[in-house]
Every structure is written in structure tokens, then in C-alpha cells.
mmCIF file of N, CA and C in Angstrom:
data_model
loop_
_atom_site.group_PDB
_atom_site.id
_atom_site.type_symbol
_atom_site.label_atom_id
_atom_site.label_comp_id
_atom_site.label_asym_id
_atom_site.label_seq_id
_atom_site.Cartn_x
_atom_site.Cartn_y
_atom_site.Cartn_z
ATOM 1 N N LEU A 1 127.443 -69.691 -80.091
ATOM 2 C CA LEU A 1 127.195 -71.028 -79.567
ATOM 3 C C LEU A 1 127.320 -72.069 -80.680
ATOM 4 N N THR A 2 126.834 -71.744 -81.855
ATOM 5 C CA THR A 2 126.934 -72.682 -82.973
ATOM 6 C C THR A 2 128.385 -73.021 -83.268
ATOM 7 N N ALA A 3 129.247 -72.020 -83.236
ATOM 8 C CA ALA A 3 130.668 -72.262 -83.508
ATOM 9 C C ALA A 3 131.279 -73.185 -82.456
ATOM 10 N N GLN A 4 130.847 -73.076 -81.207
ATOM 11 C CA GLN A 4 131.373 -73.944 -80.157
ATOM 12 C C GLN A 4 130.952 -75.392 -80.368
ATOM 13 N N VAL A 5 129.745 -75.589 -80.828
ATOM 14 C CA VAL A 5 129.223 -76.943 -81.015
ATOM 15 C C VAL A 5 129.797 -77.590 -82.265
ATOM 16 N N THR A 6 129.984 -76.824 -83.315
ATOM 17 C CA THR A 6 130.422 -77.393 -84.589
ATOM 18 C C THR A 6 131.915 -77.242 -84.849
ATOM 19 N N GLY A 7 132.608 -76.437 -84.064
ATOM 20 C CA GLY A 7 134.035 -76.201 -84.280
ATOM 21 C C GLY A 7 134.892 -77.353 -83.795
ATOM 22 N N SER A 8 136.142 -77.333 -84.221
ATOM 23 C CA SER A 8 137.060 -78.398 -83.815
ATOM 24 C C SER A 8 137.514 -78.180 -82.374
ATOM 25 N N VAL A 9 137.826 -79.286 -81.732
ATOM 26 C CA VAL A 9 138.312 -79.250 -80.360
ATOM 27 C C VAL A 9 139.837 -79.241 -80.413
ATOM 28 N N ARG A 10 140.447 -78.335 -79.696
ATOM 29 C CA ARG A 10 141.905 -78.221 -79.682
ATOM 30 C C ARG A 10 142.437 -78.828 -78.382
ATOM 31 N N TRP A 11 142.026 -80.055 -78.130
ATOM 32 C CA TRP A 11 142.341 -80.721 -76.871
ATOM 33 C C TRP A 11 143.837 -80.974 -76.713
ATOM 34 N N VAL A 12 144.463 -81.509 -77.741
ATOM 35 C CA VAL A 12 145.894 -81.817 -77.661
ATOM 36 C C VAL A 12 146.686 -80.541 -77.403
ATOM 37 N N GLU A 13 146.359 -79.499 -78.129
ATOM 38 C CA GLU A 13 147.031 -78.212 -77.938
ATOM 39 C C GLU A 13 146.817 -77.696 -76.514
ATOM 40 N N SER A 14 145.617 -77.848 -76.014
ATOM 41 C CA SER A 14 145.310 -77.396 -74.649
ATOM 42 C C SER A 14 146.104 -78.181 -73.616
ATOM 43 N N MET A 15 146.193 -79.497 -73.780
ATOM 44 C CA MET A 15 146.942 -80.325 -72.839
ATOM 45 C C MET A 15 148.430 -79.990 -72.883
ATOM 46 N N ARG A 16 148.963 -79.792 -74.073
ATOM 47 C CA ARG A 16 150.380 -79.420 -74.188
ATOM 48 C C ARG A 16 150.652 -78.080 -73.503
ATOM 49 N N HIS A 17 149.719 -77.158 -73.620
ATOM 50 C CA HIS A 17 149.857 -75.859 -72.962
ATOM 51 C C HIS A 17 149.875 -76.031 -71.441
ATOM 52 N N LEU A 18 148.965 -76.840 -70.910
ATOM 53 C CA LEU A 18 148.923 -77.075 -69.465
ATOM 54 C C LEU A 18 150.201 -77.754 -68.974
ATOM 55 N N ILE A 19 150.692 -78.724 -69.726
ATOM 56 C CA ILE A 19 151.923 -79.425 -69.359
ATOM 57 C C ILE A 19 153.107 -78.459 -69.388
ATOM 58 N N ALA A 20 153.175 -77.627 -70.416
ATOM 59 C CA ALA A 20 154.257 -76.640 -70.510
ATOM 60 C C ALA A 20 154.214 -75.656 -69.347
ATOM 61 N N ALA A 21 153.018 -75.415 -68.825
ATOM 62 C CA ALA A 21 152.858 -74.506 -67.684
ATOM 63 C C ALA A 21 153.186 -75.193 -66.357
ATOM 64 N N GLY A 22 153.524 -76.485 -66.409
ATOM 65 C CA GLY A 22 153.948 -77.189 -65.208
ATOM 66 C C GLY A 22 152.913 -78.102 -64.575
ATOM 67 N N HIS A 23 151.757 -78.221 -65.172
ATOM 68 C CA HIS A 23 150.725 -79.101 -64.613
ATOM 69 C C HIS A 23 151.060 -80.554 -64.933
ATOM 70 N N ARG A 24 150.969 -81.404 -63.929
ATOM 71 C CA ARG A 24 151.285 -82.819 -64.111
ATOM 72 C C ARG A 24 150.186 -83.742 -63.603
ATOM 73 N N LEU A 25 149.186 -83.213 -62.945
ATOM 74 C CA LEU A 25 148.097 -84.023 -62.405
ATOM 75 C C LEU A 25 146.789 -83.589 -63.045
ATOM 76 N N PHE A 26 146.069 -84.550 -63.608
ATOM 77 C CA PHE A 26 144.804 -84.280 -64.279
ATOM 78 C C PHE A 26 143.747 -85.228 -63.730
ATOM 79 N N ILE A 27 142.518 -84.763 -63.655
ATOM 80 C CA ILE A 27 141.408 -85.582 -63.169
ATOM 81 C C ILE A 27 140.404 -85.731 -64.301
ATOM 82 N N GLU A 28 140.103 -86.973 -64.655
ATOM 83 C CA GLU A 28 139.133 -87.262 -65.712
ATOM 84 C C GLU A 28 137.845 -87.760 -65.075
ATOM 85 N N LEU A 29 136.762 -87.116 -65.411
ATOM 86 C CA LEU A 29 135.444 -87.514 -64.913
ATOM 87 C C LEU A 29 134.654 -88.125 -66.056
ATOM 88 N N GLY A 30 134.155 -89.334 -65.869
ATOM 89 C CA GLY A 30 133.364 -89.967 -66.913
ATOM 90 C C GLY A 30 133.445 -91.475 -66.836
ATOM 91 N N PRO A 31 132.691 -92.151 -67.701
ATOM 92 C CA PRO A 31 132.559 -93.603 -67.613
ATOM 93 C C PRO A 31 133.772 -94.400 -68.093
ATOM 94 N N ASP A 32 134.690 -93.774 -68.822
ATOM 95 C CA ASP A 32 135.860 -94.520 -69.281
ATOM 96 C C ASP A 32 137.104 -93.652 -69.160
ATOM 97 N N THR A 33 138.213 -94.146 -69.671
ATOM 98 C CA THR A 33 139.484 -93.437 -69.522
ATOM 99 C C THR A 33 140.067 -93.022 -70.871
ATOM 100 N N ALA A 34 139.218 -92.658 -71.808
ATOM 101 C CA ALA A 34 139.680 -92.293 -73.145
ATOM 102 C C ALA A 34 140.642 -91.110 -73.115
ATOM 103 N N LEU A 35 140.299 -90.080 -72.354
ATOM 104 C CA LEU A 35 141.158 -88.901 -72.307
ATOM 105 C C LEU A 35 142.475 -89.201 -71.596
ATOM 106 N N ALA A 36 142.432 -90.047 -70.589
ATOM 107 C CA ALA A 36 143.663 -90.441 -69.896
ATOM 108 C C ALA A 36 144.609 -91.137 -70.866
ATOM 109 N N GLY A 37 144.069 -91.989 -71.708
ATOM 110 C CA GLY A 37 144.887 -92.673 -72.705
ATOM 111 C C GLY A 37 145.495 -91.713 -73.706
ATOM 112 N N MET A 38 144.709 -90.745 -74.140
ATOM 113 C CA MET A 38 145.214 -89.748 -75.082
ATOM 114 C C MET A 38 146.298 -88.896 -74.431
ATOM 115 N N LEU A 39 146.096 -88.536 -73.170
ATOM 116 C CA LEU A 39 147.095 -87.730 -72.468
ATOM 117 C C LEU A 39 148.390 -88.514 -72.292
ATOM 118 N N GLY A 40 148.285 -89.813 -72.061
ATOM 119 C CA GLY A 40 149.472 -90.650 -71.930
ATOM 120 C C GLY A 40 150.320 -90.669 -73.187
ATOM 121 N N LYS A 41 149.700 -90.492 -74.340
ATOM 122 C CA LYS A 41 150.442 -90.430 -75.598
ATOM 123 C C LYS A 41 151.154 -89.094 -75.759
ATOM 124 N N ILE A 42 150.641 -88.062 -75.100
ATOM 125 C CA ILE A 42 151.247 -86.732 -75.178
ATOM 126 C C ILE A 42 152.400 -86.616 -74.186
ATOM 127 N N ASP A 43 152.179 -87.100 -72.961
ATOM 128 C CA ASP A 43 153.190 -86.988 -71.902
ATOM 129 C C ASP A 43 153.045 -88.179 -70.963
ATOM 130 N N ARG A 44 153.981 -89.095 -71.032
ATOM 131 C CA ARG A 44 153.906 -90.312 -70.208
ATOM 132 C C ARG A 44 154.093 -90.027 -68.720
ATOM 133 N N GLU A 45 154.649 -88.864 -68.384
ATOM 134 C CA GLU A 45 154.877 -88.530 -66.983
ATOM 135 C C GLU A 45 153.674 -87.855 -66.332
ATOM 136 N N ALA A 46 152.704 -87.441 -67.126
ATOM 137 C CA ALA A 46 151.503 -86.817 -66.566
ATOM 138 C C ALA A 46 150.708 -87.874 -65.805
ATOM 139 N N LYS A 47 150.163 -87.483 -64.680
ATOM 140 C CA LYS A 47 149.369 -88.408 -63.865
ATOM 141 C C LYS A 47 147.896 -88.073 -64.067
ATOM 142 N N VAL A 48 147.093 -89.104 -64.286
ATOM 143 C CA VAL A 48 145.658 -88.928 -64.465
ATOM 144 C C VAL A 48 144.930 -89.750 -63.414
ATOM 145 N N ILE A 49 144.028 -89.110 -62.717
ATOM 146 C CA ILE A 49 143.138 -89.805 -61.793
ATOM 147 C C ILE A 49 141.780 -89.865 -62.476
ATOM 148 N N SER A 50 141.284 -91.071 -62.721
ATOM 149 C CA SER A 50 139.994 -91.241 -63.389
ATOM 150 C C SER A 50 138.901 -91.480 -62.354
ATOM 151 N N VAL A 51 137.826 -90.731 -62.480
ATOM 152 C CA VAL A 51 136.689 -90.849 -61.565
ATOM 153 C C VAL A 51 135.462 -91.219 -62.390
ATOM 154 N N LYS A 52 134.898 -92.405 -62.099
ATOM 155 C CA LYS A 52 133.727 -92.838 -62.858
ATOM 156 C C LYS A 52 132.535 -93.196 -61.985
ATOM 157 N N ASP A 53 132.756 -93.314 -60.674
ATOM 158 C CA ASP A 53 131.669 -93.657 -59.758
ATOM 159 C C ASP A 53 132.059 -93.223 -58.347
ATOM 160 N N THR A 54 131.211 -93.512 -57.378
ATOM 161 C CA THR A 54 131.498 -93.052 -56.018
ATOM 162 C C THR A 54 132.738 -93.724 -55.427
ATOM 163 N N ALA A 55 132.976 -94.960 -55.783
ATOM 164 C CA ALA A 55 134.156 -95.656 -55.255
ATOM 165 C C ALA A 55 135.444 -95.004 -55.756
ATOM 166 N N THR A 56 135.500 -94.699 -57.054
ATOM 167 C CA THR A 56 136.708 -94.066 -57.588
ATOM 168 C C THR A 56 136.804 -92.606 -57.149
ATOM 169 N N LEU A 57 135.669 -91.971 -56.893
ATOM 170 C CA LEU A 57 135.697 -90.614 -56.341
ATOM 171 C C LEU A 57 136.309 -90.631 -54.942
ATOM 172 N N ASP A 58 135.876 -91.574 -54.117
ATOM 173 C CA ASP A 58 136.432 -91.695 -52.768
ATOM 174 C C ASP A 58 137.938 -91.961 -52.819
ATOM 175 N N ALA A 59 138.356 -92.820 -53.736
ATOM 176 C CA ALA A 59 139.779 -93.125 -53.875
ATOM 177 C C ALA A 59 140.559 -91.889 -54.329
ATOM 178 N N ALA A 60 139.978 -91.124 -55.243
ATOM 179 C CA ALA A 60 140.633 -89.904 -55.724
ATOM 180 C C ALA A 60 140.778 -88.885 -54.605
ATOM 181 N N VAL A 61 139.728 -88.710 -53.827
ATOM 182 C CA VAL A 61 139.774 -87.769 -52.703
ATOM 183 C C VAL A 61 140.846 -88.200 -51.706
ATOM 184 N N ALA A 62 140.916 -89.490 -51.434
ATOM 185 C CA ALA A 62 141.929 -90.001 -50.507
ATOM 186 C C ALA A 62 143.333 -89.761 -51.055
ATOM 187 N N GLU A 63 143.518 -90.003 -52.343
ATOM 188 C CA GLU A 63 144.838 -89.812 -52.950
ATOM 189 C C GLU A 63 145.226 -88.335 -52.976
ATOM 190 N N LEU A 64 144.283 -87.482 -53.287
ATOM 191 C CA LEU A 64 144.573 -86.051 -53.347
ATOM 192 C C LEU A 64 144.810 -85.460 -51.965
ATOM 193 N N GLY A 65 144.221 -86.077 -50.961
ATOM 194 C CA GLY A 65 144.388 -85.586 -49.602
ATOM 195 C C GLY A 65 145.720 -85.948 -48.984
ATOM 196 N N SER A 66 146.421 -86.883 -49.612
ATOM 197 C CA SER A 66 147.699 -87.329 -49.035
ATOM 198 C C SER A 66 148.863 -86.519 -49.545
#
């Protein structure tokens, strides 16, 4: 557990792996869109749906349902 808390995060590598595997839609949960911005620098074609409150959750559900 200590290694997980203090170790480096390999987020960019993880996102590149997901993109290489064909994933193009990502959902970010949280108060801002920091990860969406970082993902946009990795792959401009990746789509990110940001959910920060009930209104954006409802919009995300509607978009995903279509």
C-alpha cells in the first residue's frame, strides 16, 4: 500500500495503452477537467465526457444513451 501511495503515477502511459487498444471515449468524474485537458494533449481525437454534478451526469447519461 505504501508503494501505491508514494509511487509515481503512469497516467500518460496508461492512456496511450487504452488509445492503442481502440478506446476513444473517456469519462472524467470530478470537480474540474484537468484530466480531460491532459488527454487532449495525448490524443485530440479522444472524446471526454466530464461529470462534476447531477446536471452533467444527466447530460452524460443522455449522450451515452444515444
